[in-house]
Coordinates of C-alpha atoms in Angstrom, one line a residue:
X1 CA 4.5 -2.8 7.2
X2 CA 1.8 -0.7 7.8
X3 CA -0.2 0.7 4.7
X4 CA -2.2 3.2 6.8
X5 CA -1.3 6.9 6.2
X6 CA -1.9 8.7 9.5
X7 CA -3.6 12.0 9.4
X8 CA -4.1 14.8 6.9
X9 CA -1.0 15.8 5.1
X10 CA -2.2 18.5 3.1
X11 CA -3.9 20.7 6.4
X12 CA -0.7 19.7 8.3
X13 CA 1.2 21.6 5.1
X14 CA -0.5 24.6 5.8
X15 CA -0.7 24.6 9.5
X16 CA 3.1 24.2 9.4
X17 CA 3.5 27.2 7.2
X18 CA 1.1 29.1 9.9
X19 CA 3.3 28.0 12.7
X20 CA 6.5 29.3 11.0
X21 CA 7.6 25.5 10.6
X22 CA 8.1 25.2 14.5
X23 CA 8.8 21.5 15.9
X24 CA 10.4 20.6 12.3
X25 CA 12.8 17.4 11.9
X26 CA 15.9 18.7 12.2
X27 CA 16.3 17.9 16.0
X28 CA 18.4 14.7 17.3
X29 CA 18.2 11.5 15.7
X30 CA 17.6 8.8 17.6
X31 CA 16.4 5.9 15.2
X32 CA 19.0 3.5 13.5
X33 CA 21.3 5.2 10.9
X34 CA 24.0 3.7 8.9
X35 CA 26.3 5.4 6.4
X36 CA 25.5 4.0 3.0
X37 CA 28.9 1.6 2.9
X38 CA 32.1 2.8 3.5
X39 CA 33.6 4.8 7.0
X40 CA 33.3 8.2 8.1
X41 CA 36.9 8.9 6.9
X42 CA 35.9 7.3 3.5
X43 CA 32.7 9.3 3.2
X44 CA 34.4 12.5 4.0
X45 CA 37.1 12.4 1.4
X46 CA 33.8 12.1 -1.3
X47 CA 32.8 15.4 -2.9
X48 CA 29.0 15.1 -2.6
X49 CA 27.2 13.4 0.2
X50 CA 23.5 13.0 0.1
X51 CA 21.3 11.8 3.1
X52 CA 18.2 9.0 2.3
X53 CA 15.7 8.1 4.2
X54 CA 13.6 5.1 4.4
X55 CA 11.4 3.5 7.3
X56 CA 12.1 0.5 9.1
X57 CA 10.8 -2.9 7.2
X58 CA 12.5 -6.1 7.5
X59 CA 12.7 -6.5 4.0
X60 CA 12.8 -3.2 2.5
X61 CA 16.1 -1.8 4.7
X62 CA 18.4 -4.6 3.6
X63 CA 17.5 -4.4 -0.4
X64 CA 17.6 -0.6 0.1
X65 CA 21.0 -0.8 1.9
X66 CA 22.2 -3.2 -0.4
X67 CA 21.8 -0.6 -3.4
X68 CA 23.2 2.3 -1.8
X69 CA 26.5 0.1 -1.5
X70 CA 26.3 -0.6 -5.3
X71 CA 26.0 3.1 -6.3
X72 CA 28.6 4.1 -3.7
X73 CA 31.3 1.6 -5.4
X74 CA 30.0 2.9 -8.8
X75 CA 30.1 6.7 -8.0
X76 CA 33.3 6.9 -5.7
X77 CA 32.3 10.8 -5.8
X78 CA 28.8 10.6 -3.9
X79 CA 28.6 8.8 -0.5
X80 CA 24.8 7.8 0.9
X81 CA 24.1 8.7 4.3
X82 CA 21.3 6.3 5.4
X83 CA 18.6 7.3 8.0
X84 CA 15.9 4.7 8.9
X85 CA 13.0 5.3 11.2
X86 CA 10.1 3.3 12.7
X87 CA 7.0 3.5 10.6
X88 CA 5.0 5.7 12.9
X89 CA 7.9 8.2 13.8
X90 CA 8.9 7.9 9.7
X91 CA 5.3 9.2 8.9
X92 CA 5.5 12.4 11.1
X93 CA 8.9 13.2 10.5
X94 CA 8.2 13.3 6.4
X95 CA 5.4 15.8 7.5
X96 CA 7.6 17.9 9.5
X97 CA 11.2 17.8 7.5
X98 CA 10.0 19.1 4.0
X99 CA 8.0 22.3 5.7
X100 CA 10.8 22.9 8.4
X101 CA 13.8 23.1 5.9
X102 CA 15.2 19.8 7.1
X103 CA 14.0 17.1 4.3
X104 CA 16.9 15.0 3.1
X105 CA 18.1 14.9 -0.1
X106 CA 16.2 11.8 -1.1
X107 CA 13.6 10.2 0.8
X108 CA 11.6 6.5 0.1
X109 CA 7.7 7.5 0.4
X110 CA 4.5 6.2 -0.1
X111 CA 2.7 7.4 -2.8
X112 CA -0.3 9.0 -1.2
X113 CA 1.9 11.6 0.5
X114 CA 3.9 12.9 -2.6
X115 CA 1.2 14.9 -4.1
X116 CA 0.6 17.4 -1.3
X117 CA 4.2 17.8 -1.1
X118 CA 4.3 18.5 -4.8
X119 CA 1.7 20.9 -4.8
X120 CA 3.1 22.7 -2.2
X121 CA 6.4 23.0 -4.2
X122 CA 8.5 20.8 -1.7
X123 CA 9.6 18.3 -4.6
X124 CA 11.8 18.2 -7.6
X125 CA 10.1 17.2 -10.9
X126 CA 11.5 14.3 -12.4
X127 CA 13.4 15.1 -15.4
X128 CA 12.2 12.2 -17.6
X129 CA 8.9 12.3 -15.9
X130 CA 7.3 12.5 -19.7
X131 CA 9.0 9.1 -21.0
X132 CA 8.5 7.2 -17.4
X133 CA 4.7 7.8 -17.8
X134 CA 4.8 6.6 -21.1
X135 CA 6.0 3.2 -19.8
X136 CA 4.7 2.7 -16.0
X137 CA 1.0 1.7 -15.1
X138 CA -0.6 4.4 -14.6
X139 CA -2.0 3.0 -11.1
X140 CA 1.7 3.2 -10.0
X141 CA 2.1 6.9 -11.0
X142 CA -1.2 8.4 -10.2
X143 CA -0.4 10.0 -7.1
X144 CA 3.2 11.1 -7.9
X145 CA 1.7 13.1 -10.8
X146 CA 0.6 16.9 -10.7
X147 CA -0.4 18.6 -13.5
X148 CA 1.0 16.2 -15.8
X149 CA 4.7 16.2 -14.5
X150 CA 6.3 13.3 -12.3
X151 CA 7.6 14.4 -8.9
X152 CA 8.9 11.1 -8.2
X153 CA 9.3 7.7 -9.3
X154 CA 7.6 4.9 -8.0
X155 CA 9.4 1.6 -7.4
X156 CA 6.0 -0.6 -7.1
X157 CA 2.7 -1.3 -8.4
X158 CA 1.0 -1.2 -5.1
X159 CA -1.4 -4.2 -5.4
X160 CA -3.6 -4.0 -2.3
X161 CA -5.6 -7.0 -3.7
X162 CA -5.8 -9.4 -6.4
X163 CA -4.8 -12.4 -4.3
X164 CA -5.5 -14.1 -1.1
X165 CA -3.4 -16.2 1.1
X166 CA -4.4 -19.5 1.6
X167 CA -3.5 -22.2 4.7
X168 CA -3.0 -25.2 2.5
X169 CA -3.3 -27.7 5.5
X170 CA -6.8 -25.7 6.7
X171 CA -8.1 -26.4 3.3
X172 CA -6.8 -30.0 3.3
X173 CA -8.7 -30.6 6.7
X174 CA -11.8 -28.7 5.3
X175 CA -11.9 -30.9 2.4
X176 CA -12.2 -27.7 0.0
X177 CA -10.0 -26.5 -3.2
X178 CA -8.6 -23.0 -4.2
X179 CA -11.9 -20.9 -4.8
X180 CA -12.1 -19.8 -8.5
X181 CA -15.7 -18.2 -8.1
X182 CA -17.3 -16.1 -5.2
X183 CA -19.5 -18.6 -4.1
X184 CA -16.8 -20.7 -4.0
X185 CA -14.8 -18.7 -1.9
X186 CA -17.9 -17.9 0.5
X187 CA -18.2 -21.7 1.0
X188 CA -14.4 -22.5 1.4
X189 CA -14.5 -20.0 4.2
X190 CA -17.4 -21.3 5.8
X191 CA -15.8 -24.4 6.1
X192 CA -13.1 -23.7 7.3
X193 CA -14.0 -21.2 10.0
X194 CA -13.6 -22.8 13.3
X195 CA -15.2 -21.4 16.4
X196 CA -14.3 -22.4 20.5
X197 CA -16.4 -23.9 23.2
X198 CA -17.8 -20.2 23.5
X199 CA -18.8 -19.8 20.0
X200 CA -15.9 -17.3 19.6
X201 CA -14.2 -17.4 16.5
X202 CA -10.8 -19.3 16.9
X203 CA -9.9 -19.6 12.9
X204 CA -11.1 -16.8 10.6
X205 CA -12.4 -18.7 7.4
X206 CA -11.6 -15.7 5.2
X207 CA -10.2 -12.1 7.0
X208 CA -10.6 -8.9 5.1
X209 CA -11.3 -6.7 8.0
X210 CA -8.5 -4.2 7.8
X211 CA -8.5 -0.7 6.7
X212 CA -6.6 -1.4 3.5
X213 CA -8.9 -4.6 2.8
X214 CA -12.4 -3.5 3.5
X215 CA -11.4 -0.2 1.2
X216 CA -9.9 -2.4 -1.8
X217 CA -12.3 -5.1 -1.5
X218 CA -15.5 -2.6 -1.8
X219 CA -14.0 -0.4 -4.4
X220 CA -13.3 -4.1 -6.3
X221 CA -16.4 -4.8 -6.1
X222 CA -18.1 -2.0 -7.4
X223 CA -15.8 -2.1 -10.5
X224 CA -16.4 -5.7 -11.1
X225 CA -20.3 -4.7 -11.5
X226 CA -19.0 -2.8 -14.4
X227 CA -19.9 0.5 -11.8
X228 CA -18.1 3.4 -11.0
X229 CA -17.7 5.0 -7.8
X230 CA -17.0 8.5 -9.1
X231 CA -19.1 11.1 -10.3
X232 CA -18.6 13.2 -13.7
X233 CA -17.1 15.7 -11.4
X234 CA -14.5 13.8 -9.7
X235 CA -16.4 13.5 -6.5
X236 CA -17.2 10.2 -4.9
X237 CA -20.4 7.9 -5.1
X238 CA -21.2 5.5 -2.9
X239 CA -25.1 6.1 -3.6
X240 CA -25.1 3.4 -6.6
X241 CA -27.2 0.1 -6.5
X242 CA -23.8 -1.9 -6.9
X243 CA -21.9 0.0 -4.1
X244 CA -25.0 -0.8 -1.8
X245 CA -24.8 -4.7 -3.3
X246 CA -21.3 -4.6 -2.4
X247 CA -21.3 -3.3 0.8
X248 CA -24.3 -5.6 1.9
X249 CA -22.4 -8.7 0.7
X250 CA -19.4 -7.2 2.9
X251 CA -21.7 -7.0 5.9
X252 CA -23.3 -10.5 5.3
X253 CA -19.7 -12.2 5.4
X254 CA -19.7 -11.5 9.0
X255 CA -23.1 -11.3 10.3
X256 CA -24.5 -14.2 8.3
X257 CA -21.9 -16.1 6.9
X258 CA -19.6 -15.5 10.1
X259 CA -16.7 -16.2 8.4
X260 CA -15.0 -13.4 10.8
X261 CA -15.7 -10.5 13.0
X262 CA -14.2 -7.3 13.8
X263 CA -13.1 -7.4 16.7
X264 CA -9.3 -7.6 15.8
X265 CA -9.9 -3.9 14.0
X266 CA -7.7 -1.4 15.9
X267 CA -5.1 -3.7 17.3
X268 CA -1.6 -3.7 16.9
X269 CA -1.2 -6.2 14.2
X270 CA -2.3 -6.5 11.0
X271 CA -4.8 -9.3 9.4
X272 CA -1.6 -10.8 7.6
X273 CA 0.0 -11.6 11.2
X274 CA -2.8 -13.5 12.2
X275 CA -2.5 -15.8 9.0
X276 CA 0.9 -16.4 9.7
X277 CA 0.3 -17.1 13.5
X278 CA -2.2 -19.6 12.1
X279 CA -5.4 -17.9 13.1
X280 CA -6.6 -17.5 9.6
X281 CA -7.8 -19.7 6.9
X282 CA -7.6 -17.3 4.0
X283 CA -6.4 -13.7 4.1
X284 CA -7.2 -11.1 1.5
X285 CA -3.9 -9.0 1.2
X286 CA -1.3 -8.1 -1.2
X287 CA 1.7 -9.7 -2.2
X288 CA 3.9 -7.6 -0.1
X289 CA 3.1 -9.3 3.3
X290 CA 4.9 -12.4 2.1
X291 CA 8.2 -11.5 2.9
X292 CA 7.1 -9.5 6.0
X293 CA 5.2 -12.5 7.1
X294 CA 8.0 -15.0 6.7
X295 CA 10.6 -12.5 8.2
X296 CA 8.6 -12.1 11.5
X297 CA 7.3 -15.6 11.8
X298 CA 9.2 -18.1 9.6
X299 CA 7.5 -20.7 7.9
X300 CA 5.3 -21.5 10.7
X301 CA 2.1 -22.2 8.3
X302 CA 2.0 -23.7 4.9
X303 CA 0.9 -21.4 2.5
X304 CA -0.2 -20.6 -1.1
X305 CA -1.2 -17.3 -2.8
X306 CA -3.6 -17.7 -5.1
X307 CA -6.1 -15.6 -7.2
X308 CA -8.9 -13.2 -5.6
X309 CA -11.9 -14.4 -7.6
X310 CA -14.2 -11.6 -9.2
X311 CA -17.6 -10.7 -7.4
X312 CA -19.2 -11.4 -10.8
X313 CA -18.5 -13.1 -14.1
X314 CA -16.5 -10.2 -15.1
X315 CA -12.6 -9.7 -14.6
X316 CA -11.4 -8.8 -11.3
X317 CA -11.3 -4.9 -12.0
X318 CA -9.4 -3.4 -9.0
X319 CA -8.5 -0.1 -7.5
X320 CA -5.0 1.0 -6.4
X321 CA -3.1 3.5 -4.6
X322 CA 0.4 4.6 -5.8
X323 CA 2.8 2.7 -3.6
X324 CA 6.4 3.2 -2.4
X325 CA 8.7 5.4 -4.2
X326 CA 11.7 7.8 -4.3
X327 CA 11.5 11.3 -4.2
X328 CA 13.8 14.5 -4.1
X329 CA 13.8 17.4 -2.3
X330 CA 13.3 20.8 -4.1
X331 CA 15.5 22.4 -1.4
X332 CA 18.3 19.8 -1.8
X333 CA 21.7 21.5 -2.7
X334 CA 22.7 18.3 -4.5
X335 CA 19.6 18.1 -6.8
X336 CA 21.8 16.7 -9.7
X337 CA 23.7 14.1 -7.7
X338 CA 20.3 12.9 -5.9
X339 CA 18.8 12.4 -9.3
X340 CA 21.8 10.1 -10.6
X341 CA 20.9 8.1 -6.9
X342 CA 17.5 7.9 -7.8
X343 CA 17.7 6.8 -11.6
X344 CA 20.6 4.5 -10.4
X345 CA 17.8 2.9 -7.8
X346 CA 15.0 2.6 -10.2
X347 CA 17.1 0.9 -13.5
X348 CA 15.1 -2.1 -14.1
X349 CA 17.5 -4.4 -13.4
X350 CA 17.8 -2.6 -9.5
X351 CA 14.2 -2.3 -9.5
X352 CA 13.6 -5.8 -10.1
X353 CA 16.3 -6.7 -7.6
X354 CA 14.2 -4.4 -5.3
X355 CA 10.8 -6.0 -6.2
X356 CA 11.9 -9.4 -5.7
X357 CA 13.7 -8.9 -2.3
X358 CA 10.3 -7.3 -1.0
X359 CA 7.7 -8.8 -2.5
X360 CA 6.5 -5.6 -4.5
X361 CA 5.2 -5.8 -8.0
X362 CA 7.1 -4.0 -10.7
X363 CA 5.9 -0.4 -11.8
X364 CA 7.1 -0.4 -15.2
X365 CA 5.8 -2.5 -18.4
X366 CA 9.4 -3.1 -19.1
X367 CA 10.4 -4.5 -15.5
X368 CA 7.4 -7.3 -16.0
X369 CA 9.9 -9.8 -18.1
X370 CA 9.7 -13.8 -18.2
X371 CA 12.8 -13.6 -15.7
X372 CA 10.9 -11.7 -13.0
X373 CA 7.9 -14.0 -13.2
X374 CA 10.2 -17.1 -13.1
X375 CA 12.3 -15.4 -9.9
X376 CA 9.1 -14.2 -8.2
X377 CA 6.7 -17.5 -8.5
X378 CA 4.5 -16.6 -5.6
X379 CA 3.3 -13.1 -6.6
X380 CA 2.1 -14.4 -9.6
X381 CA -1.4 -14.1 -9.0
X382 CA -0.6 -10.6 -8.4
X383 CA 1.3 -10.0 -11.7
X384 CA -1.7 -11.7 -13.6
X385 CA -4.4 -9.3 -12.3
X386 CA -2.1 -5.8 -12.8
X387 CA -3.9 -5.5 -16.5
X388 CA -7.0 -5.2 -14.3
X389 CA -5.9 -2.5 -12.2
X390 CA -6.8 1.3 -12.2
X391 CA -5.4 4.3 -10.2
X392 CA -8.2 4.8 -7.0
X393 CA -8.5 8.2 -8.1
X394 CA -8.1 12.1 -6.9
X395 CA -9.4 11.1 -3.0
X396 CA -6.1 13.7 -2.2
X397 CA -6.6 11.5 1.5
X398 CA -6.9 8.1 1.2
X399 CA -6.4 7.4 4.8
X400 CA -9.3 9.7 5.6
X401 CA -11.4 7.4 2.9
X402 CA -10.5 4.3 4.7
X403 CA -11.4 5.3 7.8
X404 CA -14.5 6.6 6.5
X405 CA -15.4 2.9 4.9
X406 CA -13.8 1.3 8.2
X407 CA -16.4 3.0 10.5
X408 CA -19.1 2.3 8.3
X409 CA -18.9 -1.4 8.3
X410 CA -18.7 -1.6 12.1
X411 CA -21.9 0.4 11.7
X412 CA -23.7 -1.8 9.4
X413 CA -22.6 -4.7 11.2
X414 CA -24.4 -3.6 14.1
X415 CA -27.3 -3.2 12.6
X416 CA -27.2 0.4 10.5
X417 CA -28.8 0.6 7.2
X418 CA -26.7 0.3 4.5
X419 CA -28.0 2.7 2.1
X420 CA -28.2 5.5 4.8
X421 CA -24.7 4.4 6.1
X422 CA -23.0 4.6 2.6
X423 CA -24.6 7.8 2.1
X424 CA -23.0 9.2 5.2
X425 CA -19.4 7.7 4.1
X426 CA -19.9 9.4 0.5
X427 CA -20.9 12.9 2.4
X428 CA -17.8 13.1 4.8
X429 CA -15.7 11.8 2.0
X430 CA -16.6 14.4 -0.4
X431 CA -16.3 17.3 2.4
X432 CA -13.0 16.2 3.0
X433 CA -12.3 16.2 -0.5
X434 CA -13.3 19.6 -1.0
X435 CA -11.5 20.9 1.6
X436 CA -8.4 18.9 0.4
X437 CA -8.8 20.6 -3.1
X438 CA -8.4 24.2 -2.0

């Protein structure tokens, strides 16, 4: 499952309005579809039919469809037409459908997409939003909130870091233990990195070279030094000594410690794919990759998911985007039924089931029970880290931020100045923020 959100949604919303909503998502759908659990004859007899969209994911789709079937059984007067789209197609379809009056009643979307849709008046406000904001982690609701109002219900605390996947066979082979400090992490990574006859890396000791991992490792290293990357007027600041120190260390992991490289950037596979293919010893990633990796590769490697050491002697503070959740179209003709469906999906019991099946973390403090922890032992490191998380902040377009930071890391690996490169990154991101906020 990709976490990269392609393009600038806000700009597209404006452009689509100018273009008169041409090319909306109301055309033929050739993606896999399924009625929520009954036959077409049964669905026709129901009073209300809702359309529910989701993206293709080996862990998400079965969990969603099971909950859809449970809802239909409990609500015989409502049927759910489920439509599933490949991720890249889904990003585009969400962009066009809401402007083109072809949006589904309910959609499972990534939090980053919610803010511009809500600002454009295209999403229905959550009726009990105040209660949810009081019980949910701020990192989970940040992107779903506009002017203090909630425009969707998050289903996960999207933790892009907090833990690392470790190949236990490689650890045993290198004679290293689970790292508890940053220096131990670097030492273990060096010892587990393997090279071929041409001195090219064949096993990465510690891989963090993806758009998500580069971004969230960098931001966490700033926070763990007791600093911030925001100015008082909500603009990005990458010119601090702490930011320079963090980015320099990230560069050194590649150029001096040589525990990974940038050769896989831009490829079709994610860094967790290479971990589950046995080509990486330690992978800095979120817990959600575990069910996806197992679903794709099976039990091909022996692994554990362990806490990510702090960069300093401070707690492992980190930044997080708001993740996947449910939204209702403001133009739905069945908002009452849609709200009932979303409330069903996001009850503590149902959302705990969904989190367990998808390897994601509960967005609500009420859901983090002893039973949930017992049922999800592999994600315990991330559960322990949640208390140190904060919303990434009003970046507006995190996809652009990630692209800028990836380009910046590539530049400094090639020899450019860290200070100059970060200043350019800061300027570019802030220009984009100003544009997005207009």
